[in-house]
CSV table of C-alpha atoms and ligand atoms in Angstrom, one decimal:
chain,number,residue,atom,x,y,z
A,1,UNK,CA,0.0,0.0,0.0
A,2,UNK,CA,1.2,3.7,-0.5
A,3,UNK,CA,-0.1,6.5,2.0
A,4,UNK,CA,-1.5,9.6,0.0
A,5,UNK,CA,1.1,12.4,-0.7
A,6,UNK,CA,1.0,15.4,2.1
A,7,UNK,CA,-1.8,17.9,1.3
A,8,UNK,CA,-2.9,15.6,-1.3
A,9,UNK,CA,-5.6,14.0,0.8
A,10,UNK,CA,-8.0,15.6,3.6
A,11,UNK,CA,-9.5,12.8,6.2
A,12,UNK,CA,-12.5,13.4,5.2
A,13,UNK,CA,-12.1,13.9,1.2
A,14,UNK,CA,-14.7,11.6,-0.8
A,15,UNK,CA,-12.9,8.5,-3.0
A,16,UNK,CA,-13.7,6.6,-5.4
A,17,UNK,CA,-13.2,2.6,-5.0
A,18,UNK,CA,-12.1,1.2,-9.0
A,19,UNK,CA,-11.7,-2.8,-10.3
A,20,UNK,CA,-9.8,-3.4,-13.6
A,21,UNK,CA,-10.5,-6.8,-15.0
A,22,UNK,CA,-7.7,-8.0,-17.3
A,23,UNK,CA,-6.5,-11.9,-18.6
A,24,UNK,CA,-4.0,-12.0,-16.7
A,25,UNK,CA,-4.9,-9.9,-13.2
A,26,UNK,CA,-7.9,-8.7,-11.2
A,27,UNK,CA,-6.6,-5.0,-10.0
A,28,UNK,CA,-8.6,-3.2,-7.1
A,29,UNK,CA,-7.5,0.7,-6.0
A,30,UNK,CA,-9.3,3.6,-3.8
A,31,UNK,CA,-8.5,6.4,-5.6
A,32,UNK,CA,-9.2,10.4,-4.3
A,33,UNK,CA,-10.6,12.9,-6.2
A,34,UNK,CA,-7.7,14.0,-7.8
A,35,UNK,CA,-7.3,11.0,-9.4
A,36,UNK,CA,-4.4,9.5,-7.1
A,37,UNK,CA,-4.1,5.9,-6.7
A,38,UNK,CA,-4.2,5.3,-2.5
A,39,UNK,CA,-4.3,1.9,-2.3
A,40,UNK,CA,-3.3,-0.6,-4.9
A,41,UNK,CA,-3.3,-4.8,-5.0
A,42,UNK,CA,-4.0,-7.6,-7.4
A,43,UNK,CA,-4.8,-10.6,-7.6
A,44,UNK,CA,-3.9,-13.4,-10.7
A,45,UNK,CA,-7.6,-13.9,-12.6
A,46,UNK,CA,-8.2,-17.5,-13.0
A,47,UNK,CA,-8.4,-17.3,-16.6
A,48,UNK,CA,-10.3,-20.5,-17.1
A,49,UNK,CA,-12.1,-20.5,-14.4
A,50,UNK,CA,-16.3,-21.1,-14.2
A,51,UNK,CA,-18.4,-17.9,-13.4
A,52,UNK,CA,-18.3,-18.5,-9.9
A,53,UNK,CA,-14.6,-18.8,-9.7
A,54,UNK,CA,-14.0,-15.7,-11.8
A,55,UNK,CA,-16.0,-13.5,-9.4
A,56,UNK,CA,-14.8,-15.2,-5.9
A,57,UNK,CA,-11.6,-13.6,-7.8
A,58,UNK,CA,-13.4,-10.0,-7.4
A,59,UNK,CA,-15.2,-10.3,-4.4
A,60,UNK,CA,-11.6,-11.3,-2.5
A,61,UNK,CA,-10.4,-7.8,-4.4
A,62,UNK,CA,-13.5,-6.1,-2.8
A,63,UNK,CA,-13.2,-7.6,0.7
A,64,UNK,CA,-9.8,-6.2,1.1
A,65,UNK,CA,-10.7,-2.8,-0.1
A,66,UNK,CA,-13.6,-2.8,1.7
A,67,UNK,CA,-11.3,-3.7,4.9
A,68,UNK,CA,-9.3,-0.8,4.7
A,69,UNK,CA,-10.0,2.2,7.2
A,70,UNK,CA,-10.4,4.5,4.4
A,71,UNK,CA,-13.5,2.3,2.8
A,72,UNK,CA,-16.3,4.7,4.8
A,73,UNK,CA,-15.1,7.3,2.2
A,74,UNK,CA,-16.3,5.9,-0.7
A,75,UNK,CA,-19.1,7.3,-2.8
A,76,UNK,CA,-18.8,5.2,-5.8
A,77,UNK,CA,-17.4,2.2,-7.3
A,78,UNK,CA,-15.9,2.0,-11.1
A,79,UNK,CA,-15.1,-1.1,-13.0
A,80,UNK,CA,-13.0,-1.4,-16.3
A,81,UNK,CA,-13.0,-4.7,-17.6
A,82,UNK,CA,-11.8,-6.3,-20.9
A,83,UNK,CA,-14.4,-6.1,-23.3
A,84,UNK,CA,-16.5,-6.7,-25.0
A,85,UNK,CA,-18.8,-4.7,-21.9
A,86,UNK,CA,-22.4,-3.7,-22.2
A,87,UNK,CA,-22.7,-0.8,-20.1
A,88,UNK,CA,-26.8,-0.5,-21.0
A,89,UNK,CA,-27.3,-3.9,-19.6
A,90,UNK,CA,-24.0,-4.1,-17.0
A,91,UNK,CA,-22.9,-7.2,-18.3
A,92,UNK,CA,-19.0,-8.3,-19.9
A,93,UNK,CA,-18.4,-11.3,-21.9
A,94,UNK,CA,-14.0,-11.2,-22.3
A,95,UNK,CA,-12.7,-12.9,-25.2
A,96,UNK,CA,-10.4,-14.0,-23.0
A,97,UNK,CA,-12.3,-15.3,-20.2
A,98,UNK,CA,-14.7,-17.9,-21.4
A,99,UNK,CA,-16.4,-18.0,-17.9
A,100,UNK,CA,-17.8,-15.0,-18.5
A,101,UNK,CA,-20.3,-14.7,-21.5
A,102,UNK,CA,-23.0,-11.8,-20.8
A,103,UNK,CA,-22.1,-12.3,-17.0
A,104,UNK,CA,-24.0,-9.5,-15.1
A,105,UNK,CA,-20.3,-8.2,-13.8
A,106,UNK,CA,-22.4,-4.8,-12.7
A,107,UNK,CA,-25.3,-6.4,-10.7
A,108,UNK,CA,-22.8,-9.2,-9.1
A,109,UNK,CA,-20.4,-6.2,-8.1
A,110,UNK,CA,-23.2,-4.2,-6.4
A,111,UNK,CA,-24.2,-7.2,-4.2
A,112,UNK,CA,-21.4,-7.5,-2.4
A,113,UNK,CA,-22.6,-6.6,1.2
A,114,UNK,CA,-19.8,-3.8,1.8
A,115,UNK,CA,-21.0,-1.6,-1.8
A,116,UNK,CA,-24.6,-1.2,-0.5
A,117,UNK,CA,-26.5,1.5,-2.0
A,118,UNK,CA,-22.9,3.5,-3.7
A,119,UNK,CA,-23.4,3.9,-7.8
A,120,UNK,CA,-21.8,1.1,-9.8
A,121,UNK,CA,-20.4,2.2,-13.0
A,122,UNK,CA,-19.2,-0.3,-15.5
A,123,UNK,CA,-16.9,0.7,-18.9
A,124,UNK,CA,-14.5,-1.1,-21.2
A,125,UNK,CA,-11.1,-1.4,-20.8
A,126,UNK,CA,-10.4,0.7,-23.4
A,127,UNK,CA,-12.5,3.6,-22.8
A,128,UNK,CA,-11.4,3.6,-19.0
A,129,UNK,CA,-7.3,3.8,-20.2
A,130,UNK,CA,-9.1,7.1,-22.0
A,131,UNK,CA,-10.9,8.4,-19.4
A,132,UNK,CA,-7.5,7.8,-16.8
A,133,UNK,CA,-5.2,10.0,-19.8
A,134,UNK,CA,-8.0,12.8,-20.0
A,135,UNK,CA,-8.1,12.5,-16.7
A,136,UNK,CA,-4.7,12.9,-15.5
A,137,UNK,CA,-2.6,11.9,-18.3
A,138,UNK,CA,-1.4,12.6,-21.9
A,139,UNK,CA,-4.3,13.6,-23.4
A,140,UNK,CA,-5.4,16.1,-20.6
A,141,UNK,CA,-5.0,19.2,-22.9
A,142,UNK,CA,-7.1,18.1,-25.3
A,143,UNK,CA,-11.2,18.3,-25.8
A,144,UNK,CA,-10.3,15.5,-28.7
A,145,UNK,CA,-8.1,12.5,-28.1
A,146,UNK,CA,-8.0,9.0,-29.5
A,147,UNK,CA,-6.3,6.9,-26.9
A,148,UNK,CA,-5.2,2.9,-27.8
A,149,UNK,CA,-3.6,0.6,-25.6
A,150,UNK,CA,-1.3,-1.5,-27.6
A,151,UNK,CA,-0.2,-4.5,-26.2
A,152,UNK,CA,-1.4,-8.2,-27.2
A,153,UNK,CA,-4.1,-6.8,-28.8
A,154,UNK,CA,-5.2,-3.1,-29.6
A,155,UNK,CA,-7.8,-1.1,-27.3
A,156,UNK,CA,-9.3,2.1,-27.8
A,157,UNK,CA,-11.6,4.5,-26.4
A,158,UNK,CA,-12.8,8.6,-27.5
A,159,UNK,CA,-12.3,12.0,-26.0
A,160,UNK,CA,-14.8,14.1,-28.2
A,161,UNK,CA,-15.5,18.0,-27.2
A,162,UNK,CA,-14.2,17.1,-23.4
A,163,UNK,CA,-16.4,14.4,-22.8
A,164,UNK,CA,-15.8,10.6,-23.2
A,165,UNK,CA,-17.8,9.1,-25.4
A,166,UNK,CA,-18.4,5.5,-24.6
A,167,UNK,CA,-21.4,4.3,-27.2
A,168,UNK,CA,-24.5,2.8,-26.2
A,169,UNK,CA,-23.0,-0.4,-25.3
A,170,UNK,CA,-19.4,1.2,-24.0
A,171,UNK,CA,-17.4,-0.4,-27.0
A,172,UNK,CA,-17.0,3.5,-29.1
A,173,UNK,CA,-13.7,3.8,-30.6
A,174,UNK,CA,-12.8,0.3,-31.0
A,175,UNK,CA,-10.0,0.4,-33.0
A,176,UNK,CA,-8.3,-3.0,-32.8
A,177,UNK,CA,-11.6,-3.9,-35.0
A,178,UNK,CA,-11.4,-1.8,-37.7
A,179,UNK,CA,-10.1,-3.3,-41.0
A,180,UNK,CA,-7.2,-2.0,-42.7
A,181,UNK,CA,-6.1,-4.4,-45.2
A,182,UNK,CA,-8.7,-5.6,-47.1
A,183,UNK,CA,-7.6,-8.4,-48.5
A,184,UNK,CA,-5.6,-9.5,-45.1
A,185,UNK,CA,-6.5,-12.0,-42.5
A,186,UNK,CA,-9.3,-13.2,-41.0
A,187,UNK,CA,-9.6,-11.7,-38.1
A,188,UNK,CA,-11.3,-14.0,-34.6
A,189,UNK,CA,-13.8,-10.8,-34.6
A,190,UNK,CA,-15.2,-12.5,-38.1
A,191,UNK,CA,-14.0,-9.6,-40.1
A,192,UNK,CA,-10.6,-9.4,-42.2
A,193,UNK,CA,-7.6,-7.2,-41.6
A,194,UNK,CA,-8.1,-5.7,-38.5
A,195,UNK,CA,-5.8,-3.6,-37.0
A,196,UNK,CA,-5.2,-5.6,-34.1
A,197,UNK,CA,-4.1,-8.9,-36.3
A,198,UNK,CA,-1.1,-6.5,-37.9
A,199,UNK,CA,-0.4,-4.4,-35.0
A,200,UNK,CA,0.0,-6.0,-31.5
A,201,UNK,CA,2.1,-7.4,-29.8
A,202,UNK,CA,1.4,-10.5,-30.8
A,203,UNK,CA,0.9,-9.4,-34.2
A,204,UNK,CA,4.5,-7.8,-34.3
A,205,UNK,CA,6.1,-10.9,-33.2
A,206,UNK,CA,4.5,-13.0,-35.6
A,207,UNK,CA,5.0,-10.7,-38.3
A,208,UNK,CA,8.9,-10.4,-37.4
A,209,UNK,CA,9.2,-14.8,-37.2
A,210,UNK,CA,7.5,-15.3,-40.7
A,211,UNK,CA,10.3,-12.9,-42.1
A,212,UNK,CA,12.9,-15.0,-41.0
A,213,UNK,CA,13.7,-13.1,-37.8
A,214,UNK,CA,15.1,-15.1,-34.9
A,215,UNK,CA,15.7,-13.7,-31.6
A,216,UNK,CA,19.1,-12.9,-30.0
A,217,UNK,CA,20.9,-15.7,-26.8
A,218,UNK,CA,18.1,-14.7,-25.0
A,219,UNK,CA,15.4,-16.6,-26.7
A,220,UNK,CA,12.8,-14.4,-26.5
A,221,UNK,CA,10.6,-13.8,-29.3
A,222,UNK,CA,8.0,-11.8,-28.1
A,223,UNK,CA,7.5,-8.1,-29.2
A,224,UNK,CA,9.6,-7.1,-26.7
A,225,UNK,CA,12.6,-9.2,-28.6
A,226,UNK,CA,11.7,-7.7,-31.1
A,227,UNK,CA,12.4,-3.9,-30.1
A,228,UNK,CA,15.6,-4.6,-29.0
A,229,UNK,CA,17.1,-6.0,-32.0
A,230,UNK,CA,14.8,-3.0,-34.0
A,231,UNK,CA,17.1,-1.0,-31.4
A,232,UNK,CA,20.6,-2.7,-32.4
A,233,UNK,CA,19.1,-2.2,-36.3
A,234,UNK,CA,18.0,-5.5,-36.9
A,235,UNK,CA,16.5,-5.2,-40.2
A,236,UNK,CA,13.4,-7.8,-40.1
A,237,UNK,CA,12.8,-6.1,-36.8
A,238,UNK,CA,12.7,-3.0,-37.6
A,239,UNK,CA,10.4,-3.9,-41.0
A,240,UNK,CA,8.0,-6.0,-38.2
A,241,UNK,CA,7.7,-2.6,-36.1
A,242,UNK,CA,7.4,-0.3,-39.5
A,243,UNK,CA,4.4,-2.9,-41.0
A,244,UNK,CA,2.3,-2.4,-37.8
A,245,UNK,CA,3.5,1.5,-37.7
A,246,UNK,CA,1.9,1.4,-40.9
A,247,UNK,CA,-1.4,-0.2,-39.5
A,248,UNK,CA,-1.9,2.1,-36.4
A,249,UNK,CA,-1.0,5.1,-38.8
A,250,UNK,CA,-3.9,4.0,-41.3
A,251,UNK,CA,-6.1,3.5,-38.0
A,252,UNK,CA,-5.7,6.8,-36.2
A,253,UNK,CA,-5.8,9.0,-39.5
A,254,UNK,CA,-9.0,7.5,-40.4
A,255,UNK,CA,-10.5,8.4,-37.1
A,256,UNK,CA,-8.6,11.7,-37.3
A,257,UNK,CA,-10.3,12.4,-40.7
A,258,UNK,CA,-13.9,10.7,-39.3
A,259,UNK,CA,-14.0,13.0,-35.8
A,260,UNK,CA,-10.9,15.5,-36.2
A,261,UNK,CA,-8.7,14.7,-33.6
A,262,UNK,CA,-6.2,16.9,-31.7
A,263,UNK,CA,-4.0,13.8,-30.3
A,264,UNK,CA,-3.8,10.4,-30.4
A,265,UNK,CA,-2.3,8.8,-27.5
A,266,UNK,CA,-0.6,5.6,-27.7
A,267,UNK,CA,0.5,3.0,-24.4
A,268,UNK,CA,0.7,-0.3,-23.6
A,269,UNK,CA,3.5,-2.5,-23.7
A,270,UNK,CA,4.2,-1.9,-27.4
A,271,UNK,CA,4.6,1.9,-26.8
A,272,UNK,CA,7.1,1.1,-24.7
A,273,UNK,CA,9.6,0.2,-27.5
A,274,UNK,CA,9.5,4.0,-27.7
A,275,UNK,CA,11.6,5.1,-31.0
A,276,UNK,CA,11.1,2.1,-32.8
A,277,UNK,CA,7.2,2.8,-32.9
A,278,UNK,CA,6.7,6.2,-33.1
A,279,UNK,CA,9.3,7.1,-35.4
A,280,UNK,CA,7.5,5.0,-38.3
A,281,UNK,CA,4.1,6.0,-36.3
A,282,UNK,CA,4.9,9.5,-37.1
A,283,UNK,CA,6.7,9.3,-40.7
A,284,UNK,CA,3.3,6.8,-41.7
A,285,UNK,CA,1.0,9.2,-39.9
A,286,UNK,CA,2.4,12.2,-42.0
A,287,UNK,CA,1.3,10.0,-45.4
A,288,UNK,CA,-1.9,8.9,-44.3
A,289,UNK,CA,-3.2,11.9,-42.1
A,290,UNK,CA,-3.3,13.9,-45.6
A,291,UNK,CA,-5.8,16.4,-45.8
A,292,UNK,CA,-5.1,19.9,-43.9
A,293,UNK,CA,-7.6,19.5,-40.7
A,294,UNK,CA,-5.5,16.0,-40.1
A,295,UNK,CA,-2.1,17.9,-39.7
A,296,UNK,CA,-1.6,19.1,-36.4
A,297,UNK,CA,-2.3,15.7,-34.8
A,298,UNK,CA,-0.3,15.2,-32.3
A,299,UNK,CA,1.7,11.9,-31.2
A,300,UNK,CA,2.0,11.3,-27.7
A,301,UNK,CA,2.8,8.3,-25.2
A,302,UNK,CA,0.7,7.5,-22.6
A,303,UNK,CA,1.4,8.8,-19.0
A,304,UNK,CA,-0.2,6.8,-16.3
A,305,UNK,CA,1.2,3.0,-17.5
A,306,UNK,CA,0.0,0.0,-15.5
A,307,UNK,CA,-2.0,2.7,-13.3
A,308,UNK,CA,-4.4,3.6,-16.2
A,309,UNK,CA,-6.6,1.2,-15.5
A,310,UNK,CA,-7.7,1.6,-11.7
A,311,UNK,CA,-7.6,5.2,-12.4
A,312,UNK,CA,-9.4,5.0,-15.4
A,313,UNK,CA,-12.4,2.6,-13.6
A,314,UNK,CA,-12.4,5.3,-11.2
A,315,UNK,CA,-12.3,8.2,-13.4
A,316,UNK,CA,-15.6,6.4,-15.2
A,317,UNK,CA,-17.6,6.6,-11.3
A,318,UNK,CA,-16.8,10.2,-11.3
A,319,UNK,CA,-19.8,11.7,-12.5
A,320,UNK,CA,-21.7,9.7,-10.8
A,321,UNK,CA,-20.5,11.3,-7.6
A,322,UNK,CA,-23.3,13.7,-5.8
A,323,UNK,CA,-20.4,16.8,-6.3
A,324,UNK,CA,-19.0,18.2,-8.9
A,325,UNK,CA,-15.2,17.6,-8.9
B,1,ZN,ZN1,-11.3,-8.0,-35.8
């Protein structure tokens, strides 16, 4: 646990409570109402696990928040989980946890005994990552941001005139989803050539081993691997990195010529390869991002990393707080 920052806090200051559901982890956090993270812990999410065992995984994540001394401050809980969500009816179905198909995360969440009557609000991972780098991040400047998250596959979410706009069902600004290649791959979505299947992680790696790339004495073939020998000028590498450049460059000027953007925002664990993206992100983006009201776009890497996500769940209960903050 981390104790708030001096005169960041006041005893009796209202926070928000925030879950981010993930493949790989359950992540609960109280956060305060400047959007800092007071209390942070995870557990692993059993991946294959039934209903039930998915949400014993949550409800342990709630009892312990709901055990700390600061719990009586709470005024609302957010959730962000991997989608696809339905925010009109409260339920998620992860692609990656096939426990959960329309599971009613929303309802469940609100029944644990310790939530009572506080507003539940439910939002896609995506769109919470958004809401955390309008919030408090990269794209706080801006009254129109596109932020992705790209990492073993590519999230999304929409800043439009100040507000984040989720969609009816909370999936807006999916752009993992949106073909970009015609005549590419099928896609597990059931269309072809999404930008996901030529740009994540997983994506990269692939794309780098079919070239004929093999990694370096440490074996590890993963996107990550990748980067570094794109770093040391490795020149599969560095074509694996500049094909899904490409990709996310087609991606973001389309939405930049569809809604006018003033930023697009880029983390996850691919952005962390730093150079080696956004250098052919921005020479792509300057080709496809053609017509004049496209131009001043501006790159940017995400600010809040593995925080995004609790800060993003909470930055999604915010309105639903009784004052205005
Ligand atoms: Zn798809």
């Amino acid at each position: 646990m981390s104790h708030p920052p001096a005169g960041t806090a006041t005893p009796d200051e209202p926070l928000l409570a925030a879950l981010d559901i993930g493949g790989t982890k359950i992540a609960g956090g109280l956060v305060d109402t400047r959007g800092t993270l007071l209390h942070r812990l995870q557990v692993p999410t059993p991946a294959t696990g039934d209903r039930h065992q998915l949400m014993a995984a949550v409800t342990r994540v709630l009892d312990d928040l709901a055990g700390r001394p600061e719990w009586g401050r709470v005024r609302a809980l957010g959730i962000g989980s991997a989608g696809p969500v339905d925010i009109a009816e409260g339920t998620v179905s992860p692609v990656n946890l096939p426990g959960w198909r329309g599971f009613p995360l929303r309802a469940e969440a609100a029944a644990h005994p310790a939530v009572g009557d506080l507003p539940v609000v439910l939002g896609g991972d995506g769109v919470a990552m958004t809401a955390a780098e309008h919030w408090r991040g990269a794209a706080r400047p801006y009254r129109n941001a596109l932020c992705l998250v790209v990492s073993t596959g590519v999230g999304a979410g929409l800043v439009l005139d100040g507000r984040l706009h989720t969609g009816t069902t909370g999936n807006a600004g999916h752009l993992g989803h949106i073909s970009v290649d015609f005549e590419g791959r099928p896609c597990p979505c059931g269309s072809r050539g999404c930008l996901e299947g030529l740009a994540s992680g997983t994506a990269i790696a692939r794309t780098a081993t079919e070239s004929g790339w093999r990694p370096g004495p440490d074996g590890d073939t993963t996107a990550t691997g990748v980067a570094r020998a794109a770093e040391s000028g490795d020149p599969l590498a560095l074509a694996a990195f500049d094909r899904a450049a490409r990709a996310l460059a087609a991606g973001i000027a389309a939405t930049a010529t569809l809604v006018e953007l003033d930023v697009a925002v880029i983390g996850g664990g691919v952005a962390n390869a730093g150079d080696v993206l956004f250098a052919p992100l921005a020479r792509h983006l300057s080709s496809y991002a053609a017509l004049p009201f496209t131009r001043h776009l501006t790159l940017a890497p995400a600010h809040l990393g593995t925080d995004a996500g609790l800060i993003g769940a909470a930055a999604l209960a915010r309105p639903s707080l009784p004052i205005s903050i």
